[in-house]
PDB file of C-alpha atoms and ligand atoms in Angstrom:
ATOM      1  CA  MET I 140     -16.803  -6.683  -8.542  1.00 59.00           C
ATOM      2  CA  ILE I 141     -16.455 -10.432  -8.122  1.00 58.00           C
ATOM      3  CA  LYS I 142     -13.063 -11.540  -6.758  1.00 64.00           C
ATOM      4  CA  ASN I 143     -10.760 -12.841  -9.482  1.00 63.00           C
ATOM      5  CA  GLU I 144      -8.911 -16.151  -9.185  1.00 59.00           C
ATOM      6  CA  GLU I 145      -5.700 -14.608  -7.871  1.00 66.00           C
ATOM      7  CA  ASN I 146      -7.778 -12.588  -5.393  1.00 74.00           C
ATOM      8  CA  GLU I 147      -5.868  -9.525  -6.631  1.00 88.00           C
ATOM      9  CA  MET I 148      -7.628  -6.227  -7.057  1.00 96.00           C
ATOM     10  CA  ASN I 149      -7.290  -4.180 -10.226  1.00 98.00           C
ATOM     11  CA  ILE I 150      -6.557  -0.630  -9.156  1.00 98.00           C
ATOM     12  CA  ALA I 151      -6.789   2.381 -11.478  1.00 98.00           C
ATOM     13  CA  ILE I 152      -5.309   5.651 -10.239  1.00 98.00           C
ATOM     14  CA  ILE I 153      -6.205   8.797 -12.149  1.00 98.00           C
ATOM     15  CA  ASN I 154      -4.125  11.723 -10.990  1.00 99.00           C
ATOM     16  CA  GLY I 155      -5.480  15.175 -11.770  1.00 98.00           C
ATOM     17  CA  GLN I 156      -1.919  16.458 -12.005  1.00 98.00           C
ATOM     18  CA  ASN I 157       1.207  15.518 -13.930  1.00 98.00           C
ATOM     19  CA  HIS I 158       3.656  15.817 -11.070  1.00 98.00           C
ATOM     20  CA  LYS I 159       4.478  13.523  -8.161  1.00 98.00           C
ATOM     21  CA  GLY I 160       3.718  15.738  -5.175  1.00 98.00           C
ATOM     22  CA  SER I 161       1.867  15.101  -1.912  1.00 98.00           C
ATOM     23  CA  THR I 162      -1.383  14.132  -3.614  1.00 98.00           C
ATOM     24  CA  TYR I 163       0.254  11.597  -5.909  1.00 98.00           C
ATOM     25  CA  HIS I 164       2.270  10.033  -3.085  1.00 98.00           C
ATOM     26  CA  ILE I 165      -0.793   9.526  -0.890  1.00 98.00           C
ATOM     27  CA  GLY I 166      -2.741   7.932  -3.772  1.00 98.00           C
ATOM     28  CA  ARG I 167       0.139   5.618  -4.592  1.00 98.00           C
ATOM     29  CA  MET I 168       0.664   4.743  -0.920  1.00 98.00           C
ATOM     30  CA  LEU I 169      -2.987   3.772  -0.596  1.00 98.00           C
ATOM     31  CA  ALA I 170      -2.929   1.622  -3.745  1.00 98.00           C
ATOM     32  CA  GLU I 171       0.194  -0.198  -2.566  1.00 98.00           C
ATOM     33  CA  ARG I 172      -1.244  -0.704   0.899  1.00 98.00           C
ATOM     34  CA  VAL I 173      -4.419  -2.221  -0.613  1.00 98.00           C
ATOM     35  CA  GLY I 174      -2.296  -4.334  -2.961  1.00 97.00           C
ATOM     36  CA  GLY I 175      -3.062  -5.482  -6.487  1.00 97.00           C
ATOM     37  CA  ASN I 176      -2.423  -4.637 -10.133  1.00 98.00           C
ATOM     38  CA  ILE I 177      -1.930  -0.893 -10.232  1.00 98.00           C
ATOM     39  CA  THR I 178      -2.400   1.177 -13.396  1.00 98.00           C
ATOM     40  CA  GLU I 179      -1.848   4.889 -13.083  1.00 98.00           C
ATOM     41  CA  PHE I 180      -2.597   7.884 -15.278  1.00 98.00           C
ATOM     42  CA  PHE I 181      -1.617  11.520 -15.107  1.00 98.00           C
ATOM     43  CA  LEU I 182      -3.734  14.398 -16.360  1.00 98.00           C
ATOM     44  CA  PRO I 183      -3.261  16.263 -18.612  1.00 98.00           C
ATOM     45  CA  ARG I 184      -0.336  14.069 -19.787  1.00 98.00           C
ATOM     46  CA  ASP I 185      -2.593  11.100 -20.600  1.00 98.00           C
ATOM     47  CA  PHE I 186      -5.683  13.033 -21.682  1.00 98.00           C
ATOM     48  CA  SER I 187      -5.708  16.713 -22.486  1.00 98.00           C
ATOM     49  CA  ASP I 188      -8.480  17.407 -25.021  1.00 98.00           C
ATOM     50  CA  TYR I 189     -11.084  19.853 -23.765  1.00 98.00           C
ATOM     51  CA  CYS I 190     -14.767  19.052 -23.996  1.00 98.00           C
ATOM     52  CA  VAL I 191     -16.147  21.196 -26.825  1.00 98.00           C
ATOM     53  CA  GLY I 192     -19.747  20.988 -25.618  1.00 98.00           C
ATOM     54  CA  CYS I 193     -21.087  19.328 -28.771  1.00 98.00           C
ATOM     55  CA  SER I 194     -23.360  17.035 -26.658  1.00 97.00           C
ATOM     56  CA  GLN I 195     -22.843  14.220 -29.164  1.00 97.00           C
ATOM     57  CA  CYS I 196     -22.041  11.838 -26.291  1.00 97.00           C
ATOM     58  CA  PHE I 197     -25.534  12.429 -24.866  1.00 97.00           C
ATOM     59  CA  GLU I 198     -27.484  12.687 -28.090  1.00 96.00           C
ATOM     60  CA  VAL I 199     -25.780  10.036 -30.229  1.00 97.00           C
ATOM     61  CA  GLY I 200     -23.296   7.959 -28.208  1.00 97.00           C
ATOM     62  CA  ALA I 201     -19.955   8.085 -26.409  1.00 97.00           C
ATOM     63  CA  GLU I 202     -18.206   6.918 -29.616  1.00 97.00           C
ATOM     64  CA  SER I 203     -19.250  10.175 -31.306  1.00 97.00           C
ATOM     65  CA  CYS I 204     -17.075  12.249 -28.982  1.00 98.00           C
ATOM     66  CA  LEU I 205     -14.228  13.906 -30.889  1.00 98.00           C
ATOM     67  CA  HIS I 206     -11.920  12.630 -28.158  1.00 98.00           C
ATOM     68  CA  TYR I 207     -13.296   9.095 -27.855  1.00 98.00           C
ATOM     69  CA  GLU I 208     -10.101   7.287 -28.933  1.00 98.00           C
ATOM     70  CA  ALA I 209      -7.845   9.453 -26.783  1.00 98.00           C
ATOM     71  CA  GLN I 210      -9.809   8.524 -23.660  1.00 98.00           C
ATOM     72  CA  GLN I 211      -9.829   4.775 -24.226  1.00 98.00           C
ATOM     73  CA  PRO I 212      -6.710   3.734 -22.274  1.00 98.00           C
ATOM     74  CA  ILE I 213      -8.108   5.416 -19.162  1.00 98.00           C
ATOM     75  CA  ILE I 214     -11.667   4.221 -19.758  1.00 98.00           C
ATOM     76  CA  LYS I 215     -10.538   0.605 -20.208  1.00 98.00           C
ATOM     77  CA  ALA I 216      -8.595   0.714 -16.930  1.00 98.00           C
ATOM     78  CA  LEU I 217     -11.532   2.389 -15.202  1.00 98.00           C
ATOM     79  CA  ASP I 218     -14.000  -0.256 -16.346  1.00 97.00           C
ATOM     80  CA  ALA I 219     -11.676  -3.124 -15.414  1.00 97.00           C
ATOM     81  CA  ALA I 220     -10.845  -1.706 -11.970  1.00 98.00           C
ATOM     82  CA  ASP I 221     -12.126  -3.055  -8.666  1.00 98.00           C
ATOM     83  CA  LEU I 222     -10.870   0.118  -7.054  1.00 98.00           C
ATOM     84  CA  ILE I 223     -10.723   3.581  -8.651  1.00 98.00           C
ATOM     85  CA  ILE I 224      -8.548   6.247  -7.041  1.00 99.00           C
ATOM     86  CA  LEU I 225      -9.026   9.854  -8.165  1.00 99.00           C
ATOM     87  CA  THR I 226      -6.494  12.360  -6.871  1.00 99.00           C
ATOM     88  CA  SER I 227      -6.274  16.124  -7.149  1.00 98.00           C
ATOM     89  CA  PRO I 228      -4.428  18.876  -5.362  1.00 98.00           C
ATOM     90  CA  VAL I 229      -6.754  21.642  -4.205  1.00 98.00           C
ATOM     91  CA  TYR I 230      -6.586  24.462  -6.722  1.00 98.00           C
ATOM     92  CA  VAL I 231      -8.584  27.494  -5.604  1.00 98.00           C
ATOM     93  CA  TYR I 232     -10.842  25.301  -3.487  1.00 98.00           C
ATOM     94  CA  HIS I 233     -11.657  22.798  -6.221  1.00 98.00           C
ATOM     95  CA  ALA I 234     -10.358  19.893  -8.297  1.00 98.00           C
ATOM     96  CA  SER I 235      -7.692  20.677 -10.872  1.00 98.00           C
ATOM     97  CA  ALA I 236      -8.818  21.717 -14.357  1.00 98.00           C
ATOM     98  CA  PRO I 237      -7.423  18.551 -16.020  1.00 98.00           C
ATOM     99  CA  MET I 238      -9.394  16.368 -13.572  1.00 98.00           C
ATOM    100  CA  LYS I 239     -12.568  18.397 -14.124  1.00 98.00           C
ATOM    101  CA  ASN I 240     -12.082  18.151 -17.881  1.00 98.00           C
ATOM    102  CA  PHE I 241     -11.735  14.374 -17.696  1.00 98.00           C
ATOM    103  CA  LEU I 242     -14.899  14.150 -15.582  1.00 98.00           C
ATOM    104  CA  ASP I 243     -16.765  16.441 -18.017  1.00 98.00           C
ATOM    105  CA  HIS I 244     -16.088  13.884 -20.749  1.00 98.00           C
ATOM    106  CA  GLN I 245     -17.887  11.197 -18.703  1.00 98.00           C
ATOM    107  CA  GLY I 246     -21.240  12.996 -18.363  1.00 98.00           C
ATOM    108  CA  HIS I 247     -22.948  10.414 -20.562  1.00 98.00           C
ATOM    109  CA  ARG I 248     -22.056   7.733 -17.986  1.00 98.00           C
ATOM    110  CA  TRP I 249     -24.114   9.422 -15.280  1.00 98.00           C
ATOM    111  CA  LEU I 250     -27.022   7.517 -13.777  1.00 97.00           C
ATOM    112  CA  VAL I 251     -29.419   9.954 -15.398  1.00 97.00           C
ATOM    113  CA  HIS I 252     -28.086   8.830 -18.802  1.00 97.00           C
ATOM    114  CA  ARG I 253     -26.197   5.580 -19.465  1.00 98.00           C
ATOM    115  CA  PRO I 254     -24.243   4.318 -16.432  1.00 98.00           C
ATOM    116  CA  LYS I 255     -22.000   1.246 -16.878  1.00 98.00           C
ATOM    117  CA  ALA I 256     -23.334  -1.817 -15.065  1.00 97.00           C
ATOM    118  CA  GLU I 257     -19.941  -2.745 -13.631  1.00 97.00           C
ATOM    119  CA  MET I 258     -19.684   0.571 -11.744  1.00 98.00           C
ATOM    120  CA  PHE I 259     -22.361  -0.495  -9.240  1.00 98.00           C
ATOM    121  CA  THR I 260     -20.052  -3.031  -7.596  1.00 97.00           C
ATOM    122  CA  LYS I 261     -16.866  -0.957  -7.481  1.00 98.00           C
ATOM    123  CA  GLN I 262     -15.143   0.965  -4.721  1.00 98.00           C
ATOM    124  CA  ALA I 263     -13.481   4.343  -5.206  1.00 98.00           C
ATOM    125  CA  VAL I 264     -11.441   6.843  -3.248  1.00 99.00           C
ATOM    126  CA  CYS I 265     -11.123  10.608  -3.700  1.00 99.00           C
ATOM    127  CA  ILE I 266      -7.859  12.038  -2.432  1.00 99.00           C
ATOM    128  CA  SER I 267      -7.009  15.712  -2.192  1.00 98.00           C
ATOM    129  CA  THR I 268      -4.345  17.748  -0.445  1.00 98.00           C
ATOM    130  CA  ALA I 269      -4.239  21.460   0.245  1.00 98.00           C
ATOM    131  CA  ALA I 270      -1.847  23.833   1.913  1.00 98.00           C
ATOM    132  CA  GLY I 271      -4.648  24.677   4.330  1.00 97.00           C
ATOM    133  CA  ALA I 272      -8.238  24.280   3.157  1.00 98.00           C
ATOM    134  CA  GLY I 273     -10.541  23.241   0.332  1.00 98.00           C
ATOM    135  CA  MET I 274     -10.272  19.443   0.521  1.00 98.00           C
ATOM    136  CA  LYS I 275     -13.996  19.012   1.181  1.00 98.00           C
ATOM    137  CA  SER I 276     -15.123  20.855  -1.951  1.00 98.00           C
ATOM    138  CA  THR I 277     -12.356  19.266  -4.037  1.00 99.00           C
ATOM    139  CA  ASN I 278     -13.273  15.747  -2.939  1.00 98.00           C
ATOM    140  CA  LYS I 279     -16.917  16.559  -3.604  1.00 98.00           C
ATOM    141  CA  ASP I 280     -16.054  17.573  -7.185  1.00 98.00           C
ATOM    142  CA  MET I 281     -14.691  14.063  -7.759  1.00 99.00           C
ATOM    143  CA  ALA I 282     -17.163  12.159  -5.556  1.00 98.00           C
ATOM    144  CA  ASP I 283     -20.163  13.671  -7.383  1.00 98.00           C
ATOM    145  CA  SER I 284     -19.031  12.032 -10.606  1.00 98.00           C
ATOM    146  CA  LEU I 285     -18.186   8.720  -8.942  1.00 98.00           C
ATOM    147  CA  PHE I 286     -21.601   8.621  -7.291  1.00 98.00           C
ATOM    148  CA  PHE I 287     -23.441   9.406 -10.493  1.00 98.00           C
ATOM    149  CA  TRP I 288     -21.381   6.877 -12.432  1.00 98.00           C
ATOM    150  CA  GLY I 289     -23.007   4.415 -10.026  1.00 98.00           C
ATOM    151  CA  VAL I 290     -19.949   3.592  -7.879  1.00 98.00           C
ATOM    152  CA  SER I 291     -21.311   2.044  -4.708  1.00 96.00           C
ATOM    153  CA  LYS I 292     -18.656   2.650  -2.090  1.00 98.00           C
ATOM    154  CA  ILE I 293     -16.839   5.983  -2.092  1.00 98.00           C
ATOM    155  CA  TYR I 294     -14.207   7.035   0.441  1.00 98.00           C
ATOM    156  CA  LYS I 295     -12.900  10.587   0.764  1.00 98.00           C
ATOM    157  CA  MET I 296      -9.470  11.478   2.097  1.00 98.00           C
ATOM    158  CA  GLY I 297      -8.446  15.109   2.445  1.00 98.00           C
ATOM    159  CA  PHE I 298      -5.248  16.369   4.019  1.00 98.00           C
ATOM    160  CA  ALA I 299      -4.121  19.885   4.875  1.00 98.00           C
ATOM    161  CA  VAL I 300      -0.432  19.203   4.397  1.00 98.00           C
ATOM    162  CA  ARG I 301       0.754  22.794   5.005  1.00 97.00           C
ATOM    163  CA  ALA I 302       3.239  22.336   2.180  1.00 97.00           C
ATOM    164  CA  ILE I 303       3.586  22.917  -1.527  1.00 96.00           C
ATOM    165  CA  ASN I 304       5.259  19.570  -2.238  1.00 97.00           C
ATOM    166  CA  TRP I 305       5.806  16.144  -0.628  1.00 98.00           C
ATOM    167  CA  LYS I 306       9.277  17.034   0.627  1.00 97.00           C
ATOM    168  CA  GLY I 307       7.816  19.841   2.689  1.00 98.00           C
ATOM    169  CA  VAL I 308       5.356  17.604   4.574  1.00 98.00           C
ATOM    170  CA  THR I 309       6.418  17.197   8.213  1.00 98.00           C
ATOM    171  CA  ASP I 310       6.927  13.826   9.892  1.00 98.00           C
ATOM    172  CA  LYS I 311       4.015  14.550  12.190  1.00 98.00           C
ATOM    173  CA  THR I 312       1.659  15.041   9.226  1.00 98.00           C
ATOM    174  CA  ARG I 313       3.078  11.969   7.499  1.00 98.00           C
ATOM    175  CA  VAL I 314       2.219   9.866  10.555  1.00 98.00           C
ATOM    176  CA  LYS I 315      -1.385  11.129  10.399  1.00 98.00           C
ATOM    177  CA  ILE I 316      -1.558  10.398   6.670  1.00 98.00           C
ATOM    178  CA  ASP I 317      -0.117   6.937   7.189  1.00 98.00           C
ATOM    179  CA  ARG I 318      -2.699   6.105   9.842  1.00 98.00           C
ATOM    180  CA  GLN I 319      -5.588   7.247   7.662  1.00 98.00           C
ATOM    181  CA  VAL I 320      -4.221   5.374   4.625  1.00 98.00           C
ATOM    182  CA  GLU I 321      -3.916   2.177   6.677  1.00 98.00           C
ATOM    183  CA  LYS I 322      -7.482   2.527   7.958  1.00 98.00           C
ATOM    184  CA  VAL I 323      -9.033   3.095   4.531  1.00 98.00           C
ATOM    185  CA  ALA I 324      -6.904   0.337   2.923  1.00 98.00           C
ATOM    186  CA  GLY I 325      -8.290  -2.097   5.518  1.00 98.00           C
ATOM    187  CA  GLN I 326     -11.880  -1.038   4.809  1.00 98.00           C
ATOM    188  CA  ILE I 327     -11.351  -1.456   1.069  1.00 98.00           C
ATOM    189  CA  ARG I 328      -9.877  -4.931   1.487  1.00 97.00           C
ATOM    190  CA  ARG I 329     -12.744  -5.975   3.744  1.00 97.00           C
ATOM    191  CA  HIS I 330     -15.372  -4.844   1.240  1.00 97.00           C
ATOM    192  CA  TYR I 331     -13.653  -6.355  -1.809  1.00 97.00           C
ATOM    193  CA  GLY I 332     -15.955  -8.812  -3.571  1.00 94.00           C
ATOM    194  CA  ASN I 333     -18.940  -7.720  -1.526  1.00 94.00           C
ATOM    195  CA  VAL I 334     -19.909  -4.246  -2.721  1.00 96.00           C
ATOM    196  CA  LYS I 335     -23.542  -3.323  -3.235  1.00 94.00           C
ATOM    197  CA  PRO I 336     -25.196   0.055  -3.795  1.00 96.00           C
ATOM    198  CA  GLY I 337     -26.675   1.900  -0.853  1.00 96.00           C
ATOM    199  CA  LEU I 338     -30.115   3.431  -0.520  1.00 97.00           C
ATOM    200  CA  LYS I 339     -29.248   6.706  -2.253  1.00 98.00           C
ATOM    201  CA  THR I 340     -27.898   4.976  -5.368  1.00 98.00           C
ATOM    202  CA  ARG I 341     -30.881   2.622  -5.483  1.00 98.00           C
ATOM    203  CA  ALA I 342     -33.298   5.538  -5.099  1.00 98.00           C
ATOM    204  CA  TRP I 343     -31.656   7.315  -8.055  1.00 98.00           C
ATOM    205  CA  PHE I 344     -31.665   4.102 -10.074  1.00 98.00           C
ATOM    206  CA  TYR I 345     -35.373   3.474  -9.532  1.00 98.00           C
ATOM    207  CA  ALA I 346     -36.271   7.131 -10.153  1.00 97.00           C
ATOM    208  CA  MET I 347     -34.373   7.045 -13.441  1.00 97.00           C
ATOM    209  CA  ARG I 348     -35.867   3.671 -14.309  1.00 97.00           C
ATOM    210  CA  MET I 349     -39.291   5.286 -14.060  1.00 96.00           C
ATOM    211  CA  VAL I 350     -38.173   8.265 -16.140  1.00 96.00           C
ATOM    212  CA  GLN I 351     -36.703   6.004 -18.845  1.00 96.00           C
ATOM    213  CA  SER I 352     -39.814   3.785 -18.883  1.00 95.00           C
ATOM    214  CA  LYS I 353     -42.456   6.509 -18.852  1.00 93.00           C
ATOM    215  CA  PHE I 354     -41.064   9.824 -20.099  1.00 89.00           C
ATOM    216  CA  GLY I 355     -37.619   9.128 -21.659  1.00 82.00           C
ATOM    217  CA  TRP I 356     -36.621  12.359 -23.355  1.00 84.00           C
ATOM    218  CA  CYS I 357     -33.234  11.182 -24.682  1.00 92.00           C
ATOM    219  CA  ALA I 358     -33.580   8.348 -27.234  1.00 94.00           C
ATOM    220  CA  PRO I 359     -30.121   6.742 -26.731  1.00 96.00           C
ATOM    221  CA  ASP I 360     -30.731   6.625 -22.958  1.00 97.00           C
ATOM    222  CA  VAL I 361     -34.128   4.926 -23.337  1.00 97.00           C
ATOM    223  CA  LYS I 362     -32.659   2.409 -25.800  1.00 97.00           C
ATOM    224  CA  TYR I 363     -29.767   1.676 -23.439  1.00 98.00           C
ATOM    225  CA  TRP I 364     -31.950   1.134 -20.348  1.00 98.00           C
ATOM    226  CA  ASN I 365     -34.205  -1.175 -22.349  1.00 97.00           C
ATOM    227  CA  GLU I 366     -31.273  -3.137 -23.811  1.00 98.00           C
ATOM    228  CA  MET I 367     -29.715  -3.540 -20.367  1.00 98.00           C
ATOM    229  CA  GLY I 368     -33.014  -4.975 -19.144  1.00 98.00           C
ATOM    230  CA  TRP I 369     -33.111  -2.371 -16.370  1.00 98.00           C
ATOM    231  CA  THR I 370     -36.626  -1.236 -17.293  1.00 97.00           C
ATOM    232  CA  LYS I 371     -37.615  -4.902 -16.693  1.00 97.00           C
ATOM    233  CA  LYS I 372     -36.204  -7.135 -13.946  1.00 96.00           C
ATOM    234  CA  VAL I 373     -32.443  -6.914 -14.471  1.00 98.00           C
ATOM    235  CA  ARG I 374     -30.429  -4.883 -11.933  1.00 97.00           C
ATOM    236  CA  PRO I 375     -26.811  -3.827 -12.549  1.00 97.00           C
ATOM    237  CA  TRP I 376     -25.637  -4.921  -9.096  1.00 96.00           C
ATOM    238  CA  LYS I 377     -27.090  -8.447  -9.324  1.00 93.00           C
ATOM    239  CA  LYS I 378     -25.437 -11.297 -11.204  1.00 78.00           C
TER     240      LYS I 378
HETATM  241  C1  FMN V 185      -2.998  27.064  -8.512  1.00 69.85           C
HETATM  242  C2  FMN V 185      -2.974  26.638  -7.084  1.00 69.85           C
HETATM  243  C3  FMN V 185      -4.083  26.857  -6.296  1.00 69.85           C
HETATM  244  C4  FMN V 185      -4.097  26.463  -4.962  1.00 69.85           C
HETATM  245  N1  FMN V 185      -5.229  26.659  -4.207  1.00 69.85           N
HETATM  246  C5  FMN V 185      -5.234  26.293  -2.901  1.00 69.85           C
HETATM  247  C6  FMN V 185      -6.398  26.495  -2.103  1.00 69.85           C
HETATM  248  O1  FMN V 185      -7.456  26.939  -2.550  1.00 69.85           O
HETATM  249  N2  FMN V 185      -6.324  26.145  -0.779  1.00 69.85           N
HETATM  250  C7  FMN V 185      -5.184  25.634  -0.224  1.00 69.85           C
HETATM  251  O2  FMN V 185      -5.167  25.385   0.973  1.00 69.85           O
HETATM  252  N3  FMN V 185      -4.082  25.388  -0.968  1.00 69.85           N
HETATM  253  C8  FMN V 185      -4.074  25.708  -2.297  1.00 69.85           C
HETATM  254  N4  FMN V 185      -2.967  25.452  -3.072  1.00 69.85           N
HETATM  255  C9  FMN V 185      -1.843  24.677  -2.497  1.00 69.85           C
HETATM  256  C10 FMN V 185      -1.928  23.198  -2.872  1.00 69.85           C
HETATM  257  O3  FMN V 185      -3.258  22.728  -2.838  1.00 69.85           O
HETATM  258  C11 FMN V 185      -1.126  22.322  -1.904  1.00 69.85           C
HETATM  259  O4  FMN V 185       0.192  22.771  -1.818  1.00 69.85           O
HETATM  260  C12 FMN V 185      -1.179  20.846  -2.316  1.00 69.85           C
HETATM  261  O5  FMN V 185      -0.794  20.055  -1.224  1.00 69.85           O
HETATM  262  C13 FMN V 185      -0.287  20.570  -3.507  1.00 69.85           C
HETATM  263  O6  FMN V 185      -0.347  19.199  -3.818  1.00 69.85           O
HETATM  264  P1  FMN V 185       0.801  18.478  -4.670  1.00 69.85           P
HETATM  265  O7  FMN V 185       2.033  18.410  -3.778  1.00 69.85           O
HETATM  266  O8  FMN V 185       0.243  17.155  -4.984  1.00 69.85           O
HETATM  267  O9  FMN V 185       1.036  19.347  -5.863  1.00 69.85           O
HETATM  268  C14 FMN V 185      -2.945  25.841  -4.408  1.00 69.85           C
HETATM  269  C15 FMN V 185      -1.824  25.604  -5.218  1.00 69.85           C
HETATM  270  C16 FMN V 185      -1.836  25.992  -6.542  1.00 69.85           C
HETATM  271  C17 FMN V 185      -0.634  25.711  -7.401  1.00 69.85           C
END
């Protein structure tokens, strides 16, 4: 995203849990360390409707989703954010069900369908905590969606906190967390205003550009890519 006049980042935190445990605290700590306008959401409190698998979002448009209106506060914050933070505790080695359900609702935004142009210049962080293990697969659950939404710079932070809540996290672990948070916050600040997609994102973009131009099997996707000018010379990461 281009820097705004106040040079303040818009930060959207989407927590895959309602409670303020270790995962929430680390996400919040990172956002505050980066600094900016922070908007936070909790799932399922702020969005709890399950995807019914009607595929209307793919075949007709996102507005046809039964839960379109309910998602809008989060979607608006997501689209306006310079930095997206997704958090989830590890539940049986994966992201929480409310987080997964939210991500399911965004399938139509994947690069293979109709990604939002503004995603290609955003940064995002996946944060997970576990008692012992499962952070890698949990962060991957969230990072897969971020990548396929087109987000160009994705950081992953996983912590084995050996605790079931924030109070139970030892000082020694907190020091480690603090160090990692400081490091990632610095990287995010350095990249702000200068984020461009890497090779993997570009490769997917150009592969899908060819698909949409030559084969296009989903009419709304073909229409979208044409309207965006992406099948011609326009690129979502260039102004
Ligand atoms: C339903 C459930 C499943 C869990 N599964 C795992 C797991 O697979 N691996 C693990 O190490 N910890 C697991 N835990 C422990 C939590 O991931 C861990 O305590 C985490 O730090 C909690 O984060 P929170 O304080 O933000 O709630 C599980 C906890 C719950 C409630």
